[in-house]
Amino acid sequence: EADIYQTPRYLVIGTGKKITLECSQTMGHDKMYWYQQDPGMELHLIHYSYGVNSTEKGDLSSESTVSRIRTEHFPLTLESARPSHTSQYLCASSRLAPYNEQFFGPGTRLTVL
Amino acid sequence: AQTVTQSQPEMSVQEAETVTLSCTYDTSENNYYLFWYKQPPSRQMILVIRQEAYKQQNATENRFSVNFQKAAKSFSLKISDSQLGDTAMYFCAFRVDSNYQLIWGAGTKLIIKP
């Protein structure tokens, strides 16, 4: 079944650790996105990609980085986690024209101690 | 600047009632696409309904319908016969034809009371 997956679902980690949040989709979508969302709050776009080897920063400044080596995979990396990175991270991908509506993964809830 | 405003931070209604969530947006573009998303507590964000700006007919999906007023730049969501499972955050969003990124509202927390 075509879907979008995120792992881990929950992560508690100490300050200074390097972490990678995984996102994979089996829908063949070329566009993928990472959002940061505090509980019950609005979404902030932090990274997006319109295809392999193409990545851009979003509206919200983030210390994370992303890569897009394969169409289906769009991991997000934090080189040195800090308590200010505590949040929920949502991955999404979008389908073809005209609507390009986004489909979301279940999210990763990150807590940095 | 393109913006989305959801003026109701929180609403609550009794089960089986009808509720309308408001959304206004601002853009100078003529063609764009509007969306309502639902995010249940601790669950995945899902698309509820979508509307293309140059289609005058309001979109409907079962108990969910929109009232799209292009001149007023308004895109409200009506939920009929509300159910407990409708309890969620609801986000209004749109994108213009020339950009794949979505512009998001701050969300409305909807609580359906038994």
PDB file of C-alpha atoms in Angstrom:
ATOM      1  CA  GLU A   1       0.000   0.000   0.000  1.00  0.00           C
ATOM      2  CA  ALA A   2       1.350   3.411  -0.954  1.00  0.00           C
ATOM      3  CA  ASP A   3       2.154   5.458   2.112  1.00  0.00           C
ATOM      4  CA  ILE A   4       4.608   7.779   3.844  1.00  0.00           C
ATOM      5  CA  TYR A   5       6.634   6.527   6.786  1.00  0.00           C
ATOM      6  CA  GLN A   6       8.603   8.214   9.515  1.00  0.00           C
ATOM      7  CA  THR A   7      10.968   6.656  12.040  1.00  0.00           C
ATOM      8  CA  PRO A   8      11.397   6.835  14.903  1.00  0.00           C
ATOM      9  CA  ARG A   9       7.954   7.909  16.102  1.00  0.00           C
ATOM     10  CA  TYR A  10       9.346   9.084  19.442  1.00  0.00           C
ATOM     11  CA  LEU A  11      12.921   9.979  20.355  1.00  0.00           C
ATOM     12  CA  VAL A  12      14.369  11.191  23.634  1.00  0.00           C
ATOM     13  CA  ILE A  13      18.011  12.133  23.395  1.00  0.00           C
ATOM     14  CA  GLY A  14      20.668  14.075  25.246  1.00  0.00           C
ATOM     15  CA  THR A  15      22.115  17.430  24.260  1.00  0.00           C
ATOM     16  CA  GLY A  16      24.936  17.292  21.733  1.00  0.00           C
ATOM     17  CA  LYS A  17      23.946  14.017  20.091  1.00  0.00           C
ATOM     18  CA  LYS A  18      23.693  13.653  16.327  1.00  0.00           C
ATOM     19  CA  ILE A  19      20.317  12.384  15.149  1.00  0.00           C
ATOM     20  CA  THR A  20      18.718  11.482  11.847  1.00  0.00           C
ATOM     21  CA  LEU A  21      14.957  11.425  11.370  1.00  0.00           C
ATOM     22  CA  GLU A  22      13.943   9.105   8.577  1.00  0.00           C
ATOM     23  CA  CYS A  23      11.189   9.725   6.041  1.00  0.00           C
ATOM     24  CA  SER A  24      10.260   7.439   3.181  1.00  0.00           C
ATOM     25  CA  GLN A  25       7.332   7.398   0.780  1.00  0.00           C
ATOM     26  CA  THR A  26       6.169   4.714  -1.608  1.00  0.00           C
ATOM     27  CA  MET A  27       3.867   6.923  -3.656  1.00  0.00           C
ATOM     28  CA  GLY A  28       6.470   7.955  -6.237  1.00  0.00           C
ATOM     29  CA  HIS A  29       6.025  11.634  -5.357  1.00  0.00           C
ATOM     30  CA  ASP A  30       8.793  13.923  -6.528  1.00  0.00           C
ATOM     31  CA  LYS A  31       8.178  16.678  -3.975  1.00  0.00           C
ATOM     32  CA  MET A  32       8.890  16.213  -0.283  1.00  0.00           C
ATOM     33  CA  TYR A  33       8.795  18.522   2.727  1.00  0.00           C
ATOM     34  CA  TRP A  34       9.826  18.734   6.380  1.00  0.00           C
ATOM     35  CA  TYR A  35       7.780  20.743   8.857  1.00  0.00           C
ATOM     36  CA  GLN A  36       8.364  21.593  12.502  1.00  0.00           C
ATOM     37  CA  GLN A  37       5.266  21.803  14.686  1.00  0.00           C
ATOM     38  CA  ASP A  38       4.923  22.443  18.400  1.00  0.00           C
ATOM     39  CA  PRO A  39       1.877  20.657  19.893  1.00  0.00           C
ATOM     40  CA  GLY A  40      -1.387  22.286  18.815  1.00  0.00           C
ATOM     41  CA  MET A  41       0.413  24.998  16.913  1.00  0.00           C
ATOM     42  CA  GLU A  42       0.887  25.931  13.288  1.00  0.00           C
ATOM     43  CA  LEU A  43       3.260  24.200  10.891  1.00  0.00           C
ATOM     44  CA  HIS A  44       6.570  25.752   9.890  1.00  0.00           C
ATOM     45  CA  LEU A  45       8.320  24.618   6.715  1.00  0.00           C
ATOM     46  CA  ILE A  46      11.998  23.950   7.401  1.00  0.00           C
ATOM     47  CA  HIS A  47      13.153  22.078   4.263  1.00  0.00           C
ATOM     48  CA  TYR A  48      11.776  20.965   0.926  1.00  0.00           C
ATOM     49  CA  SER A  49      12.886  19.077  -2.148  1.00  0.00           C
ATOM     50  CA  TYR A  50      11.431  19.009  -5.635  1.00  0.00           C
ATOM     51  CA  GLY A  51      13.477  16.046  -6.774  1.00  0.00           C
ATOM     52  CA  VAL A  52      16.652  14.015  -6.408  1.00  0.00           C
ATOM     53  CA  ASN A  53      19.718  16.115  -5.515  1.00  0.00           C
ATOM     54  CA  SER A  54      17.511  19.176  -5.016  1.00  0.00           C
ATOM     55  CA  THR A  55      16.996  20.608  -1.492  1.00  0.00           C
ATOM     56  CA  GLU A  56      16.039  24.058  -0.239  1.00  0.00           C
ATOM     57  CA  LYS A  57      15.583  25.706   3.145  1.00  0.00           C
ATOM     58  CA  GLY A  58      12.091  26.725   4.146  1.00  0.00           C
ATOM     59  CA  ASP A  59      10.728  29.788   5.862  1.00  0.00           C
ATOM     60  CA  LEU A  60      11.759  28.784   9.378  1.00  0.00           C
ATOM     61  CA  SER A  61      15.455  28.906  10.061  1.00  0.00           C
ATOM     62  CA  SER A  62      16.661  25.513  11.170  1.00  0.00           C
ATOM     63  CA  GLU A  63      19.993  24.062  12.187  1.00  0.00           C
ATOM     64  CA  SER A  64      19.065  20.775  10.543  1.00  0.00           C
ATOM     65  CA  THR A  65      20.156  19.524   7.136  1.00  0.00           C
ATOM     66  CA  VAL A  66      18.498  17.226   4.617  1.00  0.00           C
ATOM     67  CA  SER A  67      19.506  15.097   1.665  1.00  0.00           C
ATOM     68  CA  ARG A  68      17.625  13.630  -1.283  1.00  0.00           C
ATOM     69  CA  ILE A  69      19.678  10.924  -2.937  1.00  0.00           C
ATOM     70  CA  ARG A  70      16.712   8.728  -3.785  1.00  0.00           C
ATOM     71  CA  THR A  71      13.213   9.811  -4.777  1.00  0.00           C
ATOM     72  CA  GLU A  72      11.567   7.898  -1.955  1.00  0.00           C
ATOM     73  CA  HIS A  73      13.905   8.933   0.886  1.00  0.00           C
ATOM     74  CA  PHE A  74      14.263  12.347   2.534  1.00  0.00           C
ATOM     75  CA  PRO A  75      16.138  12.145   5.865  1.00  0.00           C
ATOM     76  CA  LEU A  76      16.635  15.083   8.215  1.00  0.00           C
ATOM     77  CA  THR A  77      19.794  15.352  10.325  1.00  0.00           C
ATOM     78  CA  LEU A  78      20.630  17.375  13.408  1.00  0.00           C
ATOM     79  CA  GLU A  79      24.414  17.400  13.958  1.00  0.00           C
ATOM     80  CA  SER A  80      24.181  18.480  17.588  1.00  0.00           C
ATOM     81  CA  ALA A  81      20.780  18.314  19.252  1.00  0.00           C
ATOM     82  CA  ARG A  82      19.773  21.034  21.725  1.00  0.00           C
ATOM     83  CA  PRO A  83      16.714  21.430  23.987  1.00  0.00           C
ATOM     84  CA  SER A  84      15.437  24.137  21.605  1.00  0.00           C
ATOM     85  CA  HIS A  85      15.056  21.393  18.976  1.00  0.00           C
ATOM     86  CA  THR A  86      12.365  19.700  21.069  1.00  0.00           C
ATOM     87  CA  SER A  87       9.305  19.598  18.823  1.00  0.00           C
ATOM     88  CA  GLN A  88       7.332  17.422  16.449  1.00  0.00           C
ATOM     89  CA  TYR A  89       8.741  16.925  12.960  1.00  0.00           C
ATOM     90  CA  LEU A  90       6.349  16.118  10.127  1.00  0.00           C
ATOM     91  CA  CYS A  91       7.365  14.798   6.737  1.00  0.00           C
ATOM     92  CA  ALA A  92       5.103  15.226   3.733  1.00  0.00           C
ATOM     93  CA  SER A  93       5.123  14.522   0.026  1.00  0.00           C
ATOM     94  CA  SER A  94       2.976  15.913  -2.737  1.00  0.00           C
ATOM     95  CA  ARG A  95       1.436  14.433  -5.804  1.00  0.00           C
ATOM     96  CA  LEU A  96       1.188  15.671  -9.307  1.00  0.00           C
ATOM     97  CA  ALA A  97      -0.697  18.642 -10.670  1.00  0.00           C
ATOM     98  CA  PRO A  98      -2.984  20.348 -10.448  1.00  0.00           C
ATOM     99  CA  TYR A  99      -3.657  20.296  -6.725  1.00  0.00           C
ATOM    100  CA  ASN A 100      -0.318  19.007  -5.452  1.00  0.00           C
ATOM    101  CA  GLU A 101      -1.970  18.320  -2.132  1.00  0.00           C
ATOM    102  CA  GLN A 102       0.435  17.123   0.515  1.00  0.00           C
ATOM    103  CA  PHE A 103       0.279  13.747   2.234  1.00  0.00           C
ATOM    104  CA  PHE A 104       1.763  13.498   5.694  1.00  0.00           C
ATOM    105  CA  GLY A 105       3.655  10.912   7.673  1.00  0.00           C
ATOM    106  CA  PRO A 106       2.798  10.154  11.318  1.00  0.00           C
ATOM    107  CA  GLY A 107       5.499  12.492  12.632  1.00  0.00           C
ATOM    108  CA  THR A 108       8.479  12.141  14.951  1.00  0.00           C
ATOM    109  CA  ARG A 109       8.165  13.628  18.414  1.00  0.00           C
ATOM    110  CA  LEU A 110      11.659  14.684  19.484  1.00  0.00           C
ATOM    111  CA  THR A 111      12.647  15.553  23.036  1.00  0.00           C
ATOM    112  CA  VAL A 112      16.162  16.806  23.723  1.00  0.00           C
ATOM    113  CA  LEU A 113      17.163  16.778  27.367  1.00  0.00           C
TER     114      LEU A 113
ATOM    115  CA  ALA B   1       2.577  38.693   1.334  1.00  0.00           C
ATOM    116  CA  GLN B   2       0.414  35.614   1.188  1.00  0.00           C
ATOM    117  CA  THR B   3      -1.295  34.809   4.461  1.00  0.00           C
ATOM    118  CA  VAL B   4      -4.003  32.604   5.960  1.00  0.00           C
ATOM    119  CA  THR B   5      -6.072  33.667   8.967  1.00  0.00           C
ATOM    120  CA  GLN B   6      -8.133  31.317  11.088  1.00  0.00           C
ATOM    121  CA  SER B   7      -9.872  33.591  13.547  1.00  0.00           C
ATOM    122  CA  GLN B   8     -11.239  30.895  15.859  1.00  0.00           C
ATOM    123  CA  PRO B   9      -8.461  29.364  17.983  1.00  0.00           C
ATOM    124  CA  GLU B  10     -10.901  26.936  19.603  1.00  0.00           C
ATOM    125  CA  MET B  11     -14.505  25.849  19.156  1.00  0.00           C
ATOM    126  CA  SER B  12     -16.700  23.269  20.793  1.00  0.00           C
ATOM    127  CA  VAL B  13     -20.096  21.912  19.813  1.00  0.00           C
ATOM    128  CA  GLN B  14     -22.376  19.083  20.824  1.00  0.00           C
ATOM    129  CA  GLU B  15     -22.327  15.846  18.898  1.00  0.00           C
ATOM    130  CA  ALA B  16     -24.693  15.858  15.881  1.00  0.00           C
ATOM    131  CA  GLU B  17     -24.619  19.659  15.585  1.00  0.00           C
ATOM    132  CA  THR B  18     -23.334  21.544  12.558  1.00  0.00           C
ATOM    133  CA  VAL B  19     -20.198  23.654  12.943  1.00  0.00           C
ATOM    134  CA  THR B  20     -18.483  26.112  10.618  1.00  0.00           C
ATOM    135  CA  LEU B  21     -14.789  26.919  10.812  1.00  0.00           C
ATOM    136  CA  SER B  22     -13.690  30.174   9.246  1.00  0.00           C
ATOM    137  CA  CYS B  23     -10.675  30.829   7.061  1.00  0.00           C
ATOM    138  CA  THR B  24      -9.635  33.919   5.161  1.00  0.00           C
ATOM    139  CA  TYR B  25      -6.587  34.274   2.989  1.00  0.00           C
ATOM    140  CA  ASP B  26      -4.732  36.904   1.084  1.00  0.00           C
ATOM    141  CA  THR B  27      -3.068  36.614  -2.302  1.00  0.00           C
ATOM    142  CA  SER B  28      -2.792  38.703  -5.414  1.00  0.00           C
ATOM    143  CA  GLU B  29      -2.700  35.610  -7.628  1.00  0.00           C
ATOM    144  CA  ASN B  30      -5.754  34.671  -9.623  1.00  0.00           C
ATOM    145  CA  ASN B  31      -5.446  30.918  -9.594  1.00  0.00           C
ATOM    146  CA  TYR B  32      -4.745  28.916  -6.484  1.00  0.00           C
ATOM    147  CA  TYR B  33      -5.764  25.812  -4.572  1.00  0.00           C
ATOM    148  CA  LEU B  34      -7.330  25.711  -1.118  1.00  0.00           C
ATOM    149  CA  PHE B  35      -7.250  22.913   1.418  1.00  0.00           C
ATOM    150  CA  TRP B  36      -8.581  21.929   4.809  1.00  0.00           C
ATOM    151  CA  TYR B  37      -6.515  19.456   6.796  1.00  0.00           C
ATOM    152  CA  LYS B  38      -7.462  17.616   9.978  1.00  0.00           C
ATOM    153  CA  GLN B  39      -4.985  16.609  12.684  1.00  0.00           C
ATOM    154  CA  PRO B  40      -6.593  14.410  15.383  1.00  0.00           C
ATOM    155  CA  PRO B  41      -4.857  14.267  18.785  1.00  0.00           C
ATOM    156  CA  SER B  42      -1.593  12.337  18.444  1.00  0.00           C
ATOM    157  CA  ARG B  43      -2.573  11.147  14.980  1.00  0.00           C
ATOM    158  CA  GLN B  44      -1.634  11.773  11.393  1.00  0.00           C
ATOM    159  CA  MET B  45      -2.524  14.927   9.463  1.00  0.00           C
ATOM    160  CA  ILE B  46      -5.027  14.100   6.727  1.00  0.00           C
ATOM    161  CA  LEU B  47      -6.614  16.054   3.901  1.00  0.00           C
ATOM    162  CA  VAL B  48     -10.303  16.749   4.456  1.00  0.00           C
ATOM    163  CA  ILE B  49     -11.304  18.686   1.362  1.00  0.00           C
ATOM    164  CA  ARG B  50      -9.817  20.726  -1.466  1.00  0.00           C
ATOM    165  CA  GLN B  51     -11.019  23.438  -3.832  1.00  0.00           C
ATOM    166  CA  GLU B  52      -9.610  24.970  -6.974  1.00  0.00           C
ATOM    167  CA  ALA B  53     -10.071  28.740  -7.074  1.00  0.00           C
ATOM    168  CA  TYR B  54     -11.477  28.976 -10.585  1.00  0.00           C
ATOM    169  CA  LYS B  55     -14.159  26.367  -9.850  1.00  0.00           C
ATOM    170  CA  GLN B  56     -17.223  28.191  -8.612  1.00  0.00           C
ATOM    171  CA  GLN B  57     -18.989  25.127  -7.253  1.00  0.00           C
ATOM    172  CA  ASN B  58     -18.280  24.488  -3.592  1.00  0.00           C
ATOM    173  CA  ALA B  59     -16.527  21.206  -2.862  1.00  0.00           C
ATOM    174  CA  THR B  60     -18.222  18.572  -0.710  1.00  0.00           C
ATOM    175  CA  GLU B  61     -16.948  15.340   0.820  1.00  0.00           C
ATOM    176  CA  ASN B  62     -19.674  13.475   2.700  1.00  0.00           C
ATOM    177  CA  ARG B  63     -20.381  15.519   5.870  1.00  0.00           C
ATOM    178  CA  PHE B  64     -17.737  18.114   4.987  1.00  0.00           C
ATOM    179  CA  SER B  65     -18.411  21.026   2.666  1.00  0.00           C
ATOM    180  CA  VAL B  66     -16.882  24.410   1.996  1.00  0.00           C
ATOM    181  CA  ASN B  67     -18.258  27.860   1.386  1.00  0.00           C
ATOM    182  CA  PHE B  68     -15.813  29.430  -1.043  1.00  0.00           C
ATOM    183  CA  GLN B  69     -16.224  33.158  -1.586  1.00  0.00           C
ATOM    184  CA  LYS B  70     -13.466  34.212  -3.966  1.00  0.00           C
ATOM    185  CA  ALA B  71     -14.171  37.938  -3.887  1.00  0.00           C
ATOM    186  CA  ALA B  72     -14.115  37.946  -0.109  1.00  0.00           C
ATOM    187  CA  LYS B  73     -11.124  35.560  -0.033  1.00  0.00           C
ATOM    188  CA  SER B  74     -12.988  33.315   2.343  1.00  0.00           C
ATOM    189  CA  PHE B  75     -12.904  29.518   2.528  1.00  0.00           C
ATOM    190  CA  SER B  76     -14.957  28.233   5.461  1.00  0.00           C
ATOM    191  CA  LEU B  77     -15.439  24.569   6.345  1.00  0.00           C
ATOM    192  CA  LYS B  78     -18.836  23.228   7.390  1.00  0.00           C
ATOM    193  CA  ILE B  79     -19.089  19.937   9.256  1.00  0.00           C
ATOM    194  CA  SER B  80     -22.603  18.530   9.381  1.00  0.00           C
ATOM    195  CA  ASP B  81     -23.850  15.968  11.905  1.00  0.00           C
ATOM    196  CA  SER B  82     -20.614  16.283  13.866  1.00  0.00           C
ATOM    197  CA  GLN B  83     -19.173  13.144  15.430  1.00  0.00           C
ATOM    198  CA  LEU B  84     -16.811  12.554  18.335  1.00  0.00           C
ATOM    199  CA  GLY B  85     -14.155  11.495  15.831  1.00  0.00           C
ATOM    200  CA  ASP B  86     -14.218  14.989  14.332  1.00  0.00           C
ATOM    201  CA  THR B  87     -12.394  16.272  17.412  1.00  0.00           C
ATOM    202  CA  ALA B  88      -9.094  17.570  16.023  1.00  0.00           C
ATOM    203  CA  MET B  89      -7.047  20.561  14.993  1.00  0.00           C
ATOM    204  CA  TYR B  90      -8.200  21.863  11.624  1.00  0.00           C
ATOM    205  CA  PHE B  91      -5.783  23.739   9.401  1.00  0.00           C
ATOM    206  CA  CYS B  92      -6.666  25.845   6.395  1.00  0.00           C
ATOM    207  CA  ALA B  93      -3.978  26.138   3.718  1.00  0.00           C
ATOM    208  CA  PHE B  94      -3.543  27.275   0.146  1.00  0.00           C
ATOM    209  CA  ARG B  95      -0.968  27.357  -2.578  1.00  0.00           C
ATOM    210  CA  VAL B  96      -0.747  29.520  -5.658  1.00  0.00           C
ATOM    211  CA  ASP B  97      -0.360  28.042  -9.092  1.00  0.00           C
ATOM    212  CA  SER B  98       3.259  29.150  -9.389  1.00  0.00           C
ATOM    213  CA  ASN B  99       4.476  27.633  -6.116  1.00  0.00           C
ATOM    214  CA  TYR B 100       4.203  24.133  -4.642  1.00  0.00           C
ATOM    215  CA  GLN B 101       4.590  25.304  -1.047  1.00  0.00           C
ATOM    216  CA  LEU B 102       1.524  25.564   1.149  1.00  0.00           C
ATOM    217  CA  ILE B 103       0.696  28.672   3.172  1.00  0.00           C
ATOM    218  CA  TRP B 104      -0.804  27.541   6.470  1.00  0.00           C
ATOM    219  CA  GLY B 105      -3.191  29.030   8.982  1.00  0.00           C
ATOM    220  CA  ALA B 106      -2.596  28.758  12.713  1.00  0.00           C
ATOM    221  CA  GLY B 107      -5.337  26.160  13.138  1.00  0.00           C
ATOM    222  CA  THR B 108      -8.655  25.824  14.959  1.00  0.00           C
ATOM    223  CA  LYS B 109      -9.023  23.321  17.753  1.00  0.00           C
ATOM    224  CA  LEU B 110     -12.439  21.701  17.425  1.00  0.00           C
ATOM    225  CA  ILE B 111     -13.924  19.734  20.308  1.00  0.00           C
ATOM    226  CA  ILE B 112     -17.042  17.643  19.795  1.00  0.00           C
ATOM    227  CA  LYS B 113     -18.813  17.040  23.099  1.00  0.00           C
ATOM    228  CA  PRO B 114     -20.928  13.919  23.709  1.00  0.00           C
TER     229      PRO B 114
END
